[in-house]
PDB file of C-alpha atoms in Angstrom:
ATOM      1  CA  MET A  10       0.000   0.000   0.000  1.00  0.00           C
ATOM      2  CA  ASN A  11       1.491   3.382  -0.973  1.00  0.00           C
ATOM      3  CA  ALA A  12       1.662   6.391   1.368  1.00  0.00           C
ATOM      4  CA  ASN A  13      -1.347   8.179  -0.192  1.00  0.00           C
ATOM      5  CA  ALA A  14      -3.595   5.137   0.138  1.00  0.00           C
ATOM      6  CA  ARG A  15      -2.423   4.643   3.700  1.00  0.00           C
ATOM      7  CA  ARG A  16      -3.239   8.282   4.536  1.00  0.00           C
ATOM      8  CA  ARG A  17      -6.724   7.977   3.060  1.00  0.00           C
ATOM      9  CA  THR A  18      -7.305   4.827   5.094  1.00  0.00           C
ATOM     10  CA  VAL A  19      -6.146   6.522   8.291  1.00  0.00           C
ATOM     11  CA  LEU A  20      -8.299   9.601   7.747  1.00  0.00           C
ATOM     12  CA  THR A  21     -11.420   7.575   7.021  1.00  0.00           C
ATOM     13  CA  ALA A  22     -10.806   5.390  10.054  1.00  0.00           C
ATOM     14  CA  GLY A  23     -11.270   8.442  12.260  1.00  0.00           C
ATOM     15  CA  ALA A  24      -9.241  10.346  14.778  1.00  0.00           C
ATOM     16  CA  ALA A  25      -8.502   7.305  16.942  1.00  0.00           C
ATOM     17  CA  GLY A  26      -7.083   5.389  13.999  1.00  0.00           C
ATOM     18  CA  ALA A  27      -5.085   8.399  12.875  1.00  0.00           C
ATOM     19  CA  ALA A  28      -3.544   8.848  16.305  1.00  0.00           C
ATOM     20  CA  ALA A  29      -2.537   5.190  16.445  1.00  0.00           C
ATOM     21  CA  LEU A  30      -1.070   5.062  12.930  1.00  0.00           C
ATOM     22  CA  VAL A  31       0.835   8.342  12.864  1.00  0.00           C
ATOM     23  CA  THR A  32       2.605   8.055  16.195  1.00  0.00           C
ATOM     24  CA  GLY A  33       5.935   8.997  14.642  1.00  0.00           C
ATOM     25  CA  CYS A  34       4.589  12.011  12.716  1.00  0.00           C
ATOM     26  CA  GLY A  35       4.389  14.496  15.594  1.00  0.00           C
ATOM     27  CA  SER A  36       6.936  17.084  16.594  1.00  0.00           C
ATOM     28  CA  SER A  37       8.266  17.648  20.068  1.00  0.00           C
ATOM     29  CA  GLY A  38       7.742  20.715  22.207  1.00  0.00           C
ATOM     30  CA  ASP A  39       5.621  22.275  24.903  1.00  0.00           C
ATOM     31  CA  GLU A  40       1.866  21.906  25.096  1.00  0.00           C
ATOM     32  CA  SER A  41       0.067  24.881  23.592  1.00  0.00           C
ATOM     33  CA  GLY A  42      -2.780  25.965  21.407  1.00  0.00           C
ATOM     34  CA  GLY A  43      -6.170  24.469  20.792  1.00  0.00           C
ATOM     35  CA  GLY A  44      -8.838  23.856  18.208  1.00  0.00           C
ATOM     36  CA  ASP A  45     -12.374  22.785  17.523  1.00  0.00           C
ATOM     37  CA  ALA A  46     -14.531  21.391  14.709  1.00  0.00           C
ATOM     38  CA  SER A  47     -18.229  21.318  13.836  1.00  0.00           C
ATOM     39  CA  GLY A  48     -19.960  18.188  14.965  1.00  0.00           C
ATOM     40  CA  THR A  49     -17.239  17.662  17.501  1.00  0.00           C
ATOM     41  CA  PRO A  50     -18.216  16.212  20.818  1.00  0.00           C
ATOM     42  CA  THR A  51     -18.349  19.083  23.239  1.00  0.00           C
ATOM     43  CA  GLY A  52     -18.670  19.513  26.935  1.00  0.00           C
ATOM     44  CA  THR A  53     -19.605  22.249  29.323  1.00  0.00           C
ATOM     45  CA  ALA A  54     -18.274  22.881  32.779  1.00  0.00           C
ATOM     46  CA  SER A  55     -21.501  21.460  34.225  1.00  0.00           C
ATOM     47  CA  ASP A  56     -21.623  18.256  32.141  1.00  0.00           C
ATOM     48  CA  ALA A  57     -21.653  14.909  33.901  1.00  0.00           C
ATOM     49  CA  ALA A  58     -20.094  11.785  32.459  1.00  0.00           C
ATOM     50  CA  SER A  59     -21.587  10.704  29.151  1.00  0.00           C
ATOM     51  CA  PRO A  60     -24.194   7.935  29.253  1.00  0.00           C
ATOM     52  CA  GLY A  61     -22.408   4.612  28.994  1.00  0.00           C
ATOM     53  CA  ALA A  62     -19.058   6.114  29.986  1.00  0.00           C
ATOM     54  CA  SER A  63     -17.269   4.856  33.040  1.00  0.00           C
ATOM     55  CA  PRO A  64     -17.668   7.075  36.105  1.00  0.00           C
ATOM     56  CA  GLY A  65     -15.391  10.084  35.731  1.00  0.00           C
ATOM     57  CA  GLY A  66     -14.717   9.365  32.039  1.00  0.00           C
ATOM     58  CA  GLY A  67     -11.299   8.361  30.714  1.00  0.00           C
ATOM     59  CA  GLU A  68      -7.802   9.740  31.178  1.00  0.00           C
ATOM     60  CA  GLU A  69      -7.739  13.232  32.694  1.00  0.00           C
ATOM     61  CA  LEU A  70      -6.161  15.727  30.301  1.00  0.00           C
ATOM     62  CA  ALA A  71      -6.528  18.996  32.203  1.00  0.00           C
ATOM     63  CA  ALA A  72      -8.542  21.079  34.612  1.00  0.00           C
ATOM     64  CA  THR A  73     -11.157  23.279  32.958  1.00  0.00           C
ATOM     65  CA  GLY A  74      -9.312  26.357  34.238  1.00  0.00           C
ATOM     66  CA  ASP A  75      -6.191  25.306  32.288  1.00  0.00           C
ATOM     67  CA  ILE A  76      -7.870  25.821  28.900  1.00  0.00           C
ATOM     68  CA  PRO A  77      -7.962  29.518  27.937  1.00  0.00           C
ATOM     69  CA  VAL A  78     -11.287  31.029  26.873  1.00  0.00           C
ATOM     70  CA  GLY A  79     -11.073  31.808  23.155  1.00  0.00           C
ATOM     71  CA  GLY A  80      -8.098  29.473  22.762  1.00  0.00           C
ATOM     72  CA  GLY A  81      -6.968  25.982  23.534  1.00  0.00           C
ATOM     73  CA  THR A  82      -4.242  23.612  24.597  1.00  0.00           C
ATOM     74  CA  ILE A  83      -2.424  20.981  22.546  1.00  0.00           C
ATOM     75  CA  PHE A  84      -1.650  17.704  24.327  1.00  0.00           C
ATOM     76  CA  LYS A  85       1.193  16.487  22.126  1.00  0.00           C
ATOM     77  CA  GLU A  86       1.602  13.094  23.825  1.00  0.00           C
ATOM     78  CA  ARG A  87      -2.080  12.323  23.139  1.00  0.00           C
ATOM     79  CA  LYS A  88      -2.206  14.159  19.777  1.00  0.00           C
ATOM     80  CA  VAL A  89      -5.318  15.989  20.967  1.00  0.00           C
ATOM     81  CA  VAL A  90      -6.309  19.668  21.036  1.00  0.00           C
ATOM     82  CA  VAL A  91      -8.870  20.895  23.592  1.00  0.00           C
ATOM     83  CA  THR A  92     -10.451  24.294  23.014  1.00  0.00           C
ATOM     84  CA  GLN A  93     -12.785  26.602  24.883  1.00  0.00           C
ATOM     85  CA  PRO A  94     -14.363  28.799  22.179  1.00  0.00           C
ATOM     86  CA  GLU A  95     -16.697  30.385  24.744  1.00  0.00           C
ATOM     87  CA  GLU A  96     -16.566  30.295  28.518  1.00  0.00           C
ATOM     88  CA  GLY A  97     -17.679  26.869  29.769  1.00  0.00           C
ATOM     89  CA  GLU A  98     -17.822  25.282  26.273  1.00  0.00           C
ATOM     90  CA  PHE A  99     -15.099  22.696  25.632  1.00  0.00           C
ATOM     91  CA  LYS A 100     -14.339  20.844  22.402  1.00  0.00           C
ATOM     92  CA  ALA A 101     -11.641  18.385  21.398  1.00  0.00           C
ATOM     93  CA  PHE A 102     -10.046  17.535  18.073  1.00  0.00           C
ATOM     94  CA  SER A 103      -7.252  15.444  16.688  1.00  0.00           C
ATOM     95  CA  GLY A 104      -3.951  17.281  16.857  1.00  0.00           C
ATOM     96  CA  VAL A 105      -2.859  15.710  13.567  1.00  0.00           C
ATOM     97  CA  CYS A 106      -3.174  18.010  10.532  1.00  0.00           C
ATOM     98  CA  THR A 107      -5.339  16.566   7.763  1.00  0.00           C
ATOM     99  CA  HIS A 108      -2.936  17.782   5.065  1.00  0.00           C
ATOM    100  CA  ALA A 109       0.396  16.059   5.720  1.00  0.00           C
ATOM    101  CA  LEU A 110      -0.231  14.392   9.108  1.00  0.00           C
ATOM    102  CA  CYS A 111       2.030  16.799  11.029  1.00  0.00           C
ATOM    103  CA  LEU A 112       1.214  17.593  14.642  1.00  0.00           C
ATOM    104  CA  VAL A 113      -0.332  21.046  15.054  1.00  0.00           C
ATOM    105  CA  SER A 114       1.867  23.306  17.148  1.00  0.00           C
ATOM    106  CA  THR A 115       0.055  26.413  18.367  1.00  0.00           C
ATOM    107  CA  VAL A 116      -3.320  28.010  18.978  1.00  0.00           C
ATOM    108  CA  SER A 117      -3.519  31.762  18.402  1.00  0.00           C
ATOM    109  CA  ASP A 118      -5.908  34.375  17.058  1.00  0.00           C
ATOM    110  CA  GLY A 119      -8.788  31.887  16.977  1.00  0.00           C
ATOM    111  CA  THR A 120      -6.996  29.203  14.982  1.00  0.00           C
ATOM    112  CA  ILE A 121      -5.150  25.932  15.512  1.00  0.00           C
ATOM    113  CA  ASN A 122      -1.953  26.160  13.491  1.00  0.00           C
ATOM    114  CA  CYS A 123       0.128  23.554  11.688  1.00  0.00           C
ATOM    115  CA  PRO A 124       3.837  24.350  11.348  1.00  0.00           C
ATOM    116  CA  CYS A 125       4.513  22.156   8.300  1.00  0.00           C
ATOM    117  CA  HIS A 126       2.706  24.023   5.530  1.00  0.00           C
ATOM    118  CA  GLY A 127       0.721  26.744   7.310  1.00  0.00           C
ATOM    119  CA  SER A 128      -2.751  25.198   7.529  1.00  0.00           C
ATOM    120  CA  LYS A 129      -5.050  26.871  10.058  1.00  0.00           C
ATOM    121  CA  PHE A 130      -8.192  25.439  11.651  1.00  0.00           C
ATOM    122  CA  SER A 131     -10.955  27.283  13.525  1.00  0.00           C
ATOM    123  CA  ILE A 132     -11.030  26.802  17.303  1.00  0.00           C
ATOM    124  CA  THR A 133     -14.840  26.817  17.097  1.00  0.00           C
ATOM    125  CA  ASP A 134     -15.412  23.977  14.639  1.00  0.00           C
ATOM    126  CA  ALA A 135     -11.950  22.917  13.354  1.00  0.00           C
ATOM    127  CA  ALA A 136     -12.974  24.017   9.859  1.00  0.00           C
ATOM    128  CA  VAL A 137     -10.098  24.896   7.555  1.00  0.00           C
ATOM    129  CA  GLU A 138      -9.455  28.642   7.660  1.00  0.00           C
ATOM    130  CA  ALA A 139      -6.247  28.514   5.594  1.00  0.00           C
ATOM    131  CA  GLY A 140      -4.873  25.695   3.443  1.00  0.00           C
ATOM    132  CA  PRO A 141      -3.319  23.673   2.062  1.00  0.00           C
ATOM    133  CA  ALA A 142      -5.463  21.357   4.244  1.00  0.00           C
ATOM    134  CA  THR A 143      -8.929  20.795   2.761  1.00  0.00           C
ATOM    135  CA  ARG A 144     -10.567  18.816   5.601  1.00  0.00           C
ATOM    136  CA  PRO A 145     -11.275  19.869   9.201  1.00  0.00           C
ATOM    137  CA  LEU A 146      -9.526  18.237  12.135  1.00  0.00           C
ATOM    138  CA  PRO A 147     -11.484  15.153  13.269  1.00  0.00           C
ATOM    139  CA  ALA A 148     -13.423  15.393  16.528  1.00  0.00           C
ATOM    140  CA  GLU A 149     -12.293  13.636  19.717  1.00  0.00           C
ATOM    141  CA  GLN A 150     -14.624  12.587  22.535  1.00  0.00           C
ATOM    142  CA  ILE A 151     -14.181  14.341  25.877  1.00  0.00           C
ATOM    143  CA  THR A 152     -16.102  14.411  29.136  1.00  0.00           C
ATOM    144  CA  VAL A 153     -16.175  17.475  31.375  1.00  0.00           C
ATOM    145  CA  SER A 154     -17.098  16.849  35.002  1.00  0.00           C
ATOM    146  CA  GLY A 155     -16.107  18.291  38.363  1.00  0.00           C
ATOM    147  CA  GLY A 156     -13.682  20.762  36.825  1.00  0.00           C
ATOM    148  CA  ALA A 157     -11.782  18.018  34.953  1.00  0.00           C
ATOM    149  CA  ILE A 158     -11.572  17.339  31.215  1.00  0.00           C
ATOM    150  CA  ARG A 159     -11.209  13.659  30.400  1.00  0.00           C
ATOM    151  CA  LEU A 160     -10.426  11.988  27.099  1.00  0.00           C
ATOM    152  CA  GLY A 161     -12.959   9.403  26.005  1.00  0.00           C
TER     153      GLY A 161
END
């Protein structure tokens, strides 16, 4: 299977598949930035665990107070971006750019930014605001409860 076919397979498999298959594609650095995409699972500061989720959700990523309003935080080890477009509204997206599978590096001025070729994604819905990417960042599932943001 060539690289382009592999990329298409990863992207159609969803954010979880992408994170598992592109482990070596990220860059190193500090956690920063954030992003969001339409149809992305969201949470509010008052949300309880999702129905069917284990009590308290999955792995804790951050406290709600750690995610800046109007911005976000990139969790490079997990390849996830958590944003807070408006106070108390939290969203999560894959941190892997849909263009060349690079790890996004910053969140600023309302966008999640990829360092490889300059793609920018909206923190509100992860829609592409500047290419070359043509697809939004895939949504990730989070649970917000008791001041904690949990993955899954």
